[in-house]
Short mmCIF file of N, CA and C in Angstrom, two decimals:
data_model
loop_
_atom_site.label_atom_id
_atom_site.label_comp_id
_atom_site.label_asym_id
_atom_site.label_seq_id
_atom_site.Cartn_x
_atom_site.Cartn_y
_atom_site.Cartn_z
N PRO A 7 12.58 -16.14 6.66
CA PRO A 7 11.57 -17.25 6.55
C PRO A 7 10.47 -17.19 7.53
N LEU A 8 9.37 -17.73 7.23
CA LEU A 8 8.30 -17.66 8.22
C LEU A 8 8.75 -18.42 9.54
N VAL A 9 9.27 -19.52 9.35
CA VAL A 9 9.64 -20.47 10.62
C VAL A 9 10.52 -19.69 11.59
N LEU A 10 11.62 -18.92 11.12
CA LEU A 10 12.12 -17.99 11.89
C LEU A 10 11.44 -16.93 12.56
N ARG A 11 10.43 -16.40 11.95
CA ARG A 11 9.61 -15.31 12.43
C ARG A 11 8.49 -15.75 13.61
N GLU A 12 7.97 -17.17 13.27
CA GLU A 12 7.32 -17.76 14.43
C GLU A 12 7.97 -17.96 15.41
N ARG A 13 9.18 -18.49 15.40
CA ARG A 13 10.15 -18.63 16.61
C ARG A 13 10.46 -17.35 17.39
N ALA A 14 10.70 -16.42 16.44
CA ALA A 14 10.87 -15.09 17.27
C ALA A 14 9.57 -14.61 17.91
N LYS A 15 8.39 -14.69 17.27
CA LYS A 15 7.33 -14.31 17.95
C LYS A 15 7.09 -15.02 19.35
N GLY A 16 7.61 -16.29 19.37
CA GLY A 16 7.32 -17.14 20.39
C GLY A 16 8.31 -16.66 21.38
N LEU A 17 9.53 -16.01 21.09
CA LEU A 17 10.36 -15.60 22.28
C LEU A 17 9.85 -14.24 22.79
N ALA A 18 9.32 -13.52 21.90
CA ALA A 18 8.86 -12.04 22.37
C ALA A 18 7.44 -11.96 22.11
N PRO A 19 6.52 -12.77 22.70
CA PRO A 19 5.21 -12.67 22.52
C PRO A 19 4.45 -11.37 22.70
N ASN A 20 5.02 -10.54 23.55
CA ASN A 20 4.39 -9.26 23.89
C ASN A 20 5.20 -8.13 23.41
N SER A 21 5.92 -8.29 22.45
CA SER A 21 6.71 -7.23 21.76
C SER A 21 5.88 -6.68 20.56
N ALA A 22 5.67 -5.39 20.68
CA ALA A 22 4.78 -4.75 19.59
C ALA A 22 5.35 -4.81 18.41
N GLU A 23 6.83 -4.58 18.47
CA GLU A 23 7.62 -4.41 17.14
C GLU A 23 7.78 -5.88 16.55
N MET A 24 7.97 -7.03 17.58
CA MET A 24 7.92 -8.33 16.88
C MET A 24 6.78 -8.66 16.12
N LEU A 25 5.51 -8.44 16.83
CA LEU A 25 4.16 -8.84 16.43
C LEU A 25 3.98 -8.19 15.02
N ARG A 26 4.32 -6.85 15.07
CA ARG A 26 4.20 -5.93 13.63
C ARG A 26 4.98 -6.61 12.62
N SER A 27 6.08 -6.82 12.69
CA SER A 27 7.18 -7.48 11.74
C SER A 27 6.68 -8.83 11.41
N TYR A 28 6.18 -9.70 12.35
CA TYR A 28 5.55 -11.11 11.88
C TYR A 28 4.37 -10.70 11.22
N GLY A 29 3.28 -10.00 11.64
CA GLY A 29 2.08 -9.80 10.84
C GLY A 29 2.29 -9.36 9.61
N VAL A 30 3.22 -8.21 9.33
CA VAL A 30 3.25 -7.86 7.84
C VAL A 30 3.93 -8.80 7.20
N PHE A 31 4.78 -9.78 7.52
CA PHE A 31 5.55 -10.60 6.74
C PHE A 31 4.42 -11.72 6.55
N SER A 32 3.50 -12.15 7.62
CA SER A 32 2.64 -13.30 7.19
C SER A 32 1.51 -12.74 6.36
N ALA A 33 1.29 -11.36 6.33
CA ALA A 33 0.05 -10.93 5.53
C ALA A 33 0.83 -10.95 4.01
N GLN A 34 2.06 -10.77 3.84
CA GLN A 34 2.57 -10.44 2.57
C GLN A 34 2.59 -12.08 1.73
N PHE A 35 2.47 -13.06 2.81
CA PHE A 35 2.66 -14.49 2.42
C PHE A 35 1.22 -15.05 2.29
N GLY A 36 0.24 -14.18 2.54
CA GLY A 36 -1.20 -14.82 2.55
C GLY A 36 -1.60 -15.37 3.79
N ASN A 37 -0.91 -15.34 4.86
CA ASN A 37 -1.26 -15.94 6.12
C ASN A 37 -2.22 -14.85 6.89
N SER A 38 -3.35 -14.65 6.21
CA SER A 38 -4.03 -13.49 6.69
C SER A 38 -4.47 -13.54 8.19
N GLU A 39 -5.21 -14.82 8.66
CA GLU A 39 -5.73 -14.98 10.01
C GLU A 39 -4.47 -14.69 10.92
N SER A 40 -3.37 -15.33 10.85
CA SER A 40 -2.33 -14.98 11.93
C SER A 40 -1.66 -13.76 11.85
N ALA A 41 -1.74 -13.17 10.53
CA ALA A 41 -1.11 -11.82 10.34
C ALA A 41 -1.92 -10.87 10.96
N LEU A 42 -3.31 -10.83 11.00
CA LEU A 42 -4.28 -9.83 11.58
C LEU A 42 -4.39 -10.19 13.10
N THR A 43 -4.10 -11.30 13.53
CA THR A 43 -4.10 -11.73 14.96
C THR A 43 -2.97 -10.85 15.71
N ALA A 44 -1.85 -11.15 15.15
CA ALA A 44 -0.59 -10.53 15.32
C ALA A 44 -0.57 -9.13 15.50
N LEU A 45 -1.15 -8.42 14.33
CA LEU A 45 -1.06 -7.05 14.25
C LEU A 45 -2.19 -6.44 15.09
N ARG A 46 -3.27 -6.89 15.33
CA ARG A 46 -4.07 -6.47 16.28
C ARG A 46 -3.56 -6.43 17.91
N LYS A 47 -2.83 -7.59 18.05
CA LYS A 47 -2.18 -7.68 19.45
C LYS A 47 -1.04 -6.41 19.51
N ALA A 48 -0.60 -6.17 18.44
CA ALA A 48 0.58 -5.25 18.36
C ALA A 48 0.00 -3.88 18.85
N VAL A 49 -1.18 -3.60 17.96
CA VAL A 49 -1.88 -2.11 18.16
C VAL A 49 -2.26 -2.19 19.70
N ALA A 50 -2.69 -3.29 20.35
CA ALA A 50 -3.44 -3.28 21.75
C ALA A 50 -2.15 -3.11 22.64
N LEU A 51 -0.99 -3.41 22.22
CA LEU A 51 0.19 -3.33 23.13
C LEU A 51 0.81 -1.76 23.06
N ASP A 52 0.61 -1.28 21.71
CA ASP A 52 1.28 0.21 21.34
C ASP A 52 0.31 0.93 20.59
N PRO A 53 -0.85 1.10 21.35
CA PRO A 53 -1.78 1.91 20.33
C PRO A 53 -1.58 3.38 20.02
N LEU A 54 -0.39 3.98 20.49
CA LEU A 54 -0.11 5.43 19.98
C LEU A 54 1.11 5.31 19.08
N ASN A 55 1.29 4.32 18.74
CA ASN A 55 2.54 4.32 17.62
C ASN A 55 1.72 4.10 16.15
N ALA A 56 1.83 5.26 15.39
CA ALA A 56 1.32 5.26 14.12
C ALA A 56 1.51 4.22 13.40
N ALA A 57 2.90 3.87 13.24
CA ALA A 57 3.21 2.87 12.19
C ALA A 57 2.73 1.58 12.71
N THR A 58 2.63 0.95 13.88
CA THR A 58 1.95 0.00 14.17
C THR A 58 0.44 -0.12 13.74
N VAL A 59 -0.21 0.83 13.96
CA VAL A 59 -1.72 1.14 13.50
C VAL A 59 -1.78 1.00 12.03
N ALA A 60 -0.82 1.68 11.37
CA ALA A 60 -0.61 1.74 9.78
C ALA A 60 -0.29 0.17 9.45
N TYR A 61 0.51 -0.62 9.88
CA TYR A 61 0.74 -1.97 9.68
C TYR A 61 -0.55 -2.70 9.67
N LEU A 62 -1.42 -2.44 10.71
CA LEU A 62 -2.64 -3.25 10.65
C LEU A 62 -3.39 -2.88 9.53
N GLY A 63 -3.25 -1.59 9.06
CA GLY A 63 -4.14 -1.10 7.95
C GLY A 63 -3.73 -1.81 6.68
N SER A 64 -2.35 -2.09 6.46
CA SER A 64 -1.58 -2.72 5.44
C SER A 64 -2.14 -4.35 5.55
N GLY A 65 -2.12 -4.91 6.61
CA GLY A 65 -2.59 -6.35 6.88
C GLY A 65 -3.96 -6.49 6.41
N LEU A 66 -4.90 -5.38 6.83
CA LEU A 66 -6.40 -5.48 6.50
C LEU A 66 -6.44 -5.64 4.92
N TRP A 67 -5.47 -4.55 4.34
CA TRP A 67 -5.59 -4.38 2.74
C TRP A 67 -5.25 -5.49 2.21
N SER A 68 -4.29 -6.51 3.00
CA SER A 68 -3.52 -7.78 2.17
C SER A 68 -4.56 -8.72 2.29
N ALA A 69 -5.60 -8.61 3.33
CA ALA A 69 -6.45 -9.49 3.71
C ALA A 69 -7.98 -9.33 2.70
N HIS A 70 -7.76 -8.05 1.87
CA HIS A 70 -8.82 -7.77 1.15
C HIS A 70 -10.21 -7.10 1.81
N GLN A 71 -9.85 -6.66 3.18
CA GLN A 71 -10.62 -5.82 4.14
C GLN A 71 -10.57 -4.69 3.95
N PHE A 72 -10.81 -4.16 2.78
CA PHE A 72 -10.49 -2.47 2.47
C PHE A 72 -10.98 -1.50 3.19
N SER A 73 -12.41 -1.82 3.58
CA SER A 73 -13.12 -0.94 4.34
C SER A 73 -12.37 -0.81 6.02
N ALA A 74 -12.17 -1.90 6.38
CA ALA A 74 -11.46 -1.87 7.68
C ALA A 74 -10.00 -1.24 7.53
N SER A 75 -9.43 -1.56 6.47
CA SER A 75 -8.04 -0.81 6.15
C SER A 75 -8.09 0.62 6.24
N ILE A 76 -9.26 1.16 5.35
CA ILE A 76 -9.20 2.59 5.57
C ILE A 76 -9.61 3.19 7.06
N ASP A 77 -10.42 2.25 8.04
CA ASP A 77 -10.52 2.56 9.17
C ASP A 77 -9.17 2.70 10.05
N ALA A 78 -8.54 1.77 9.83
CA ALA A 78 -7.13 1.80 10.53
C ALA A 78 -6.23 2.69 10.09
N ILE A 79 -6.19 3.12 8.72
CA ILE A 79 -5.34 4.06 8.44
C ILE A 79 -5.78 5.39 8.86
N GLU A 80 -7.06 5.68 9.00
CA GLU A 80 -7.63 6.95 9.44
C GLU A 80 -7.00 6.97 10.94
N GLU A 81 -7.00 5.87 11.50
CA GLU A 81 -6.69 6.07 13.21
C GLU A 81 -5.07 6.35 13.06
N ALA A 82 -4.50 5.86 12.32
CA ALA A 82 -2.88 6.02 12.01
C ALA A 82 -2.64 7.61 11.61
N LEU A 83 -3.40 8.14 10.80
CA LEU A 83 -3.46 9.28 10.31
C LEU A 83 -3.79 10.27 11.55
N LYS A 84 -4.60 10.12 12.41
CA LYS A 84 -4.82 10.91 13.61
C LYS A 84 -3.48 11.00 14.47
N LEU A 85 -2.77 10.01 14.32
CA LEU A 85 -1.58 9.95 15.24
C LEU A 85 -0.33 10.73 14.48
N ASP A 86 -0.57 10.73 13.17
CA ASP A 86 0.75 10.99 12.48
C ASP A 86 0.04 11.71 11.09
N PRO A 87 -0.72 12.78 11.23
CA PRO A 87 -1.49 13.19 10.10
C PRO A 87 -0.64 13.64 8.62
N HIS A 88 0.33 13.78 8.56
CA HIS A 88 1.32 14.27 7.37
C HIS A 88 2.05 13.08 6.74
N ASN A 89 1.91 11.97 7.23
CA ASN A 89 2.37 10.84 6.55
C ASN A 89 2.19 10.48 5.30
N TYR A 90 2.95 10.56 4.24
CA TYR A 90 2.59 10.51 2.99
C TYR A 90 2.18 9.27 2.65
N ARG A 91 2.99 8.36 3.18
CA ARG A 91 2.74 6.68 3.00
C ARG A 91 1.34 6.30 3.41
N TYR A 92 0.96 6.82 4.72
CA TYR A 92 -0.35 6.60 5.22
C TYR A 92 -1.54 7.21 4.08
N LEU A 93 -1.20 8.29 3.60
CA LEU A 93 -2.21 8.93 2.86
C LEU A 93 -2.55 8.25 1.70
N VAL A 94 -1.50 7.75 1.06
CA VAL A 94 -1.33 6.90 -0.21
C VAL A 94 -2.13 5.56 0.07
N GLN A 95 -1.67 5.16 1.30
CA GLN A 95 -2.15 3.71 1.46
C GLN A 95 -3.60 3.81 1.71
N ARG A 96 -4.25 4.95 2.45
CA ARG A 96 -5.53 5.03 2.41
C ARG A 96 -6.10 5.13 1.16
N GLY A 97 -5.46 6.01 0.08
CA GLY A 97 -5.97 6.41 -1.40
C GLY A 97 -6.17 4.82 -2.16
N LEU A 98 -5.12 3.98 -1.93
CA LEU A 98 -5.19 2.73 -2.68
C LEU A 98 -6.41 1.80 -2.06
N SER A 99 -6.59 2.01 -0.78
CA SER A 99 -7.79 1.41 0.07
C SER A 99 -9.08 1.91 -0.71
N TYR A 100 -9.29 3.06 -0.72
CA TYR A 100 -10.40 3.84 -1.23
C TYR A 100 -10.60 3.21 -2.70
N TYR A 101 -9.29 3.20 -3.40
CA TYR A 101 -9.35 2.39 -5.09
C TYR A 101 -10.09 1.27 -4.88
N ALA A 102 -9.47 0.46 -3.95
CA ALA A 102 -9.88 -0.88 -3.88
C ALA A 102 -11.41 -1.19 -3.76
N THR A 103 -12.01 -0.19 -3.12
CA THR A 103 -13.56 -0.06 -2.73
C THR A 103 -14.23 0.56 -3.75
N LYS A 104 -13.52 1.01 -4.88
CA LYS A 104 -14.00 1.70 -6.18
C LYS A 104 -14.55 3.08 -5.96
N ASN A 105 -14.08 3.45 -4.80
CA ASN A 105 -14.22 5.14 -4.29
C ASN A 105 -13.13 5.93 -4.97
N PHE A 106 -13.05 6.12 -6.33
CA PHE A 106 -12.00 6.68 -7.03
C PHE A 106 -12.02 8.10 -6.64
N ALA A 107 -12.92 8.91 -6.47
CA ALA A 107 -12.91 10.15 -5.94
C ALA A 107 -12.15 10.33 -4.68
N GLU A 108 -12.46 9.53 -3.74
CA GLU A 108 -11.73 9.64 -2.51
C GLU A 108 -10.24 9.09 -2.47
N ALA A 109 -9.86 8.03 -3.48
CA ALA A 109 -8.50 7.77 -3.62
C ALA A 109 -7.77 8.79 -4.13
N ARG A 110 -8.38 9.50 -5.27
CA ARG A 110 -7.72 10.59 -5.59
C ARG A 110 -7.49 11.87 -4.77
N ALA A 111 -8.49 12.07 -3.83
CA ALA A 111 -8.36 13.32 -3.10
C ALA A 111 -7.15 12.78 -1.78
N SER A 112 -7.11 11.63 -1.38
CA SER A 112 -6.00 11.08 -0.52
C SER A 112 -4.82 11.15 -1.24
N CYS A 113 -4.59 10.60 -2.23
CA CYS A 113 -3.19 10.63 -2.99
C CYS A 113 -2.81 11.98 -3.35
N GLY A 114 -3.89 12.84 -3.57
CA GLY A 114 -3.46 14.13 -4.29
C GLY A 114 -2.87 15.09 -3.27
N VAL A 115 -2.84 14.83 -2.09
CA VAL A 115 -2.25 15.56 -1.04
C VAL A 115 -0.57 15.36 -1.03
N ALA A 116 -0.23 14.60 -1.63
CA ALA A 116 1.43 14.33 -1.81
C ALA A 116 1.63 14.03 -3.04
N PRO A 117 1.61 14.96 -4.19
CA PRO A 117 1.55 14.71 -5.67
C PRO A 117 3.00 14.17 -6.19
N LYS A 118 4.23 14.79 -5.18
CA LYS A 118 5.38 14.60 -5.65
C LYS A 118 6.15 13.40 -5.13
N TYR A 119 5.18 12.62 -4.45
CA TYR A 119 5.84 11.35 -3.66
C TYR A 119 5.26 10.39 -4.89
N TRP A 120 6.40 9.59 -5.17
CA TRP A 120 6.33 8.62 -6.15
C TRP A 120 5.11 7.66 -6.16
N PHE A 121 4.80 7.22 -4.78
CA PHE A 121 3.85 6.17 -4.62
C PHE A 121 2.33 6.90 -4.82
N ALA A 122 2.30 8.05 -4.47
CA ALA A 122 1.20 8.72 -4.75
C ALA A 122 0.91 9.06 -6.37
N GLN A 123 2.19 9.21 -6.94
CA GLN A 123 1.95 9.29 -8.42
C GLN A 123 1.14 7.85 -9.00
N VAL A 124 1.56 6.86 -8.49
CA VAL A 124 1.01 5.75 -8.92
C VAL A 124 -0.63 5.65 -8.68
N CYS A 125 -0.91 6.02 -7.52
CA CYS A 125 -2.34 6.09 -7.07
C CYS A 125 -3.30 7.12 -8.00
N LEU A 126 -2.50 8.24 -8.26
CA LEU A 126 -3.20 9.35 -8.93
C LEU A 126 -3.28 8.67 -10.24
N ALA A 127 -2.32 8.02 -10.83
CA ALA A 127 -2.43 7.72 -12.31
C ALA A 127 -3.72 6.67 -12.51
N VAL A 128 -3.76 5.79 -11.40
CA VAL A 128 -4.86 4.63 -11.70
C VAL A 128 -6.24 5.37 -11.29
N ALA A 129 -6.30 6.37 -10.23
CA ALA A 129 -7.47 6.91 -9.89
C ALA A 129 -7.83 7.99 -11.02
N ASP A 130 -6.94 8.85 -11.56
CA ASP A 130 -7.49 9.64 -12.66
C ASP A 130 -7.87 8.96 -13.90
N TYR A 131 -7.31 7.89 -14.13
CA TYR A 131 -7.69 6.96 -15.31
C TYR A 131 -9.32 6.39 -14.99
N LYS A 132 -9.71 6.16 -13.86
CA LYS A 132 -10.82 5.53 -13.45
C LYS A 132 -11.91 6.67 -13.37
N LEU A 133 -11.49 7.68 -13.16
CA LEU A 133 -12.20 9.05 -13.23
C LEU A 133 -12.45 9.45 -14.51
N GLY A 134 -11.81 9.10 -15.49
CA GLY A 134 -12.14 9.53 -16.90
C GLY A 134 -11.14 10.58 -17.27
N ASN A 135 -10.38 10.89 -16.47
CA ASN A 135 -9.24 11.98 -16.63
C ASN A 135 -8.01 11.27 -17.33
N SER A 136 -8.06 10.75 -18.44
CA SER A 136 -7.02 10.17 -19.19
C SER A 136 -5.80 11.00 -19.38
N ALA A 137 -5.90 12.45 -19.62
CA ALA A 137 -4.78 13.33 -19.65
C ALA A 137 -4.04 13.33 -18.28
N GLY A 138 -4.73 13.41 -17.33
CA GLY A 138 -4.20 13.67 -15.86
C GLY A 138 -3.37 12.40 -15.61
N ALA A 139 -3.94 11.16 -16.08
CA ALA A 139 -3.35 9.80 -15.63
C ALA A 139 -2.02 9.88 -16.43
N GLN A 140 -2.20 10.19 -17.47
CA GLN A 140 -0.82 10.19 -18.36
C GLN A 140 0.23 11.11 -18.03
N ALA A 141 -0.22 12.36 -17.23
CA ALA A 141 0.74 13.32 -16.78
C ALA A 141 1.34 12.61 -15.51
N GLN A 142 0.66 11.86 -14.61
CA GLN A 142 1.17 11.20 -13.69
C GLN A 142 2.18 9.96 -13.93
N LEU A 143 1.89 9.38 -14.96
CA LEU A 143 2.76 8.51 -15.40
C LEU A 143 3.86 8.97 -15.90
N ASP A 144 3.73 9.99 -16.66
CA ASP A 144 5.06 10.58 -17.36
C ASP A 144 5.86 11.37 -16.16
N ARG A 145 5.29 11.72 -15.17
CA ARG A 145 5.97 12.52 -14.00
C ARG A 145 6.69 11.06 -13.30
N LEU A 146 6.16 10.13 -13.02
CA LEU A 146 6.62 8.88 -12.50
C LEU A 146 7.85 8.53 -13.27
N SER A 147 7.76 8.37 -14.35
CA SER A 147 8.64 7.88 -15.50
C SER A 147 9.90 8.79 -15.53
N ARG A 148 9.60 10.09 -15.70
CA ARG A 148 10.69 11.15 -15.75
C ARG A 148 11.64 11.00 -14.31
N ALA A 149 11.09 10.78 -13.17
CA ALA A 149 11.73 10.92 -12.08
C ALA A 149 12.25 9.52 -11.67
N ASN A 150 11.92 8.44 -12.07
CA ASN A 150 12.38 7.15 -11.84
C ASN A 150 12.80 6.26 -12.92
N GLY A 151 12.60 6.44 -13.94
CA GLY A 151 13.22 5.70 -14.93
C GLY A 151 12.69 4.23 -14.98
N ASP A 152 13.53 3.25 -15.19
CA ASP A 152 13.24 1.87 -15.15
C ASP A 152 13.21 1.49 -13.81
N ALA A 153 13.41 2.18 -12.80
CA ALA A 153 13.23 1.59 -11.33
C ALA A 153 11.97 1.35 -10.90
N CYS A 154 10.96 1.88 -11.65
CA CYS A 154 9.35 1.74 -11.34
C CYS A 154 8.64 0.77 -12.23
N THR A 155 9.36 -0.30 -12.79
CA THR A 155 8.78 -1.01 -13.71
C THR A 155 7.57 -1.67 -13.30
N TYR A 156 7.70 -2.39 -11.96
CA TYR A 156 6.50 -3.05 -11.58
C TYR A 156 5.23 -1.99 -11.50
N GLN A 157 5.60 -0.66 -10.85
CA GLN A 157 4.60 0.26 -10.90
C GLN A 157 3.90 0.53 -12.26
N TYR A 158 4.92 0.70 -13.37
CA TYR A 158 4.35 0.87 -14.53
C TYR A 158 3.31 -0.21 -15.04
N ASP A 159 3.68 -1.60 -14.54
CA ASP A 159 2.91 -2.72 -14.91
C ASP A 159 1.60 -2.56 -14.39
N GLU A 160 1.59 -2.16 -12.93
CA GLU A 160 0.38 -2.13 -12.00
C GLU A 160 -0.57 -0.85 -12.75
N ILE A 161 -0.13 0.19 -13.27
CA ILE A 161 -0.76 1.12 -13.88
C ILE A 161 -1.36 0.73 -15.20
N GLU A 162 -0.77 0.23 -16.06
CA GLU A 162 -1.15 -0.42 -17.28
C GLU A 162 -2.18 -1.42 -17.29
N ALA A 163 -2.09 -2.34 -16.19
CA ALA A 163 -2.86 -3.38 -15.90
C ALA A 163 -4.26 -2.71 -15.45
N GLN A 164 -4.43 -1.72 -14.57
CA GLN A 164 -5.41 -1.03 -14.21
C GLN A 164 -6.15 -0.28 -15.30
N ARG A 165 -5.55 0.17 -16.42
CA ARG A 165 -5.89 0.89 -17.43
C ARG A 165 -6.44 -0.19 -18.50
N GLY A 166 -6.26 -1.25 -18.11
CA GLY A 166 -6.62 -2.35 -19.22
C GLY A 166 -5.74 -2.68 -20.41
N ASP A 167 -4.59 -2.22 -20.34
CA ASP A 167 -3.58 -2.39 -21.38
C ASP A 167 -2.93 -3.69 -20.94
N ASN A 168 -3.05 -4.64 -21.10
CA ASN A 168 -2.58 -5.91 -20.69
C ASN A 168 -1.30 -6.16 -21.50
N GLY A 169 -1.34 -5.85 -22.72
CA GLY A 169 -0.04 -5.99 -23.65
C GLY A 169 1.05 -5.22 -23.01
N GLU A 170 0.86 -3.87 -22.73
CA GLU A 170 1.73 -3.13 -22.15
C GLU A 170 2.12 -3.42 -20.94
N ALA A 171 1.23 -3.82 -19.83
CA ALA A 171 1.48 -4.38 -18.76
C ALA A 171 2.36 -5.55 -18.71
N VAL A 172 2.39 -6.58 -19.45
CA VAL A 172 3.15 -7.68 -19.61
C VAL A 172 4.52 -7.17 -20.18
N ASP A 173 4.56 -6.25 -20.98
CA ASP A 173 5.92 -5.54 -21.51
C ASP A 173 6.65 -5.08 -20.23
N TRP A 174 5.99 -4.27 -19.55
CA TRP A 174 6.72 -3.81 -18.41
C TRP A 174 7.04 -4.93 -17.37
N LEU A 175 6.08 -5.90 -17.06
CA LEU A 175 6.54 -7.03 -16.18
C LEU A 175 7.89 -7.74 -16.89
N GLU A 176 7.71 -7.97 -18.03
CA GLU A 176 9.00 -8.84 -18.58
C GLU A 176 10.20 -7.96 -18.49
N LYS A 177 10.21 -6.60 -18.63
CA LYS A 177 11.36 -5.62 -18.61
C LYS A 177 11.77 -5.56 -17.08
N GLY A 178 10.98 -5.59 -16.23
CA GLY A 178 11.14 -5.68 -14.79
C GLY A 178 11.83 -7.09 -14.31
N VAL A 179 11.57 -8.08 -14.89
CA VAL A 179 12.04 -9.28 -14.58
C VAL A 179 13.17 -9.59 -15.32
N GLY A 180 13.65 -8.78 -16.13
CA GLY A 180 14.73 -9.18 -17.14
C GLY A 180 14.43 -10.01 -18.41
N GLY A 181 13.17 -10.07 -18.67
CA GLY A 181 12.74 -10.85 -20.01
C GLY A 181 12.66 -10.38 -21.31
#
């Protein structure tokens, strides 16, 4: 719970790891201001840790500061240039700015990574490549079965197929 993380942050106010953990958790619960304050301090304390810098990118993404998220992820990629998660995170930030070609390029570096397949499916769809989008969805489905129902929901929602998105959401929550 957030109360325990607040206490832990108070006990270790100069721990980049604690600030990173607190910041990510806070961002996920919509506490953007405290999340970003903690994440920025974590980066100041540990600027050469790619994960810390990438978590700042995630926090910025959660705060809908997508361009700033891209900048932070670019910095993380300078420290860890082959990290697939960072490449996809950057791709999804590009997607959020409606730069679908850059989203596809960033996610296309890791086409076998399941999270990249989600990004590629929505980016291809927005770029008018329905066949490519469907191929990504099929690849994701073959490899993961029902384990990715939430991601199938996200893809269908981005494609505008709300009925199919709701079906996947209901399947994912056991409905």
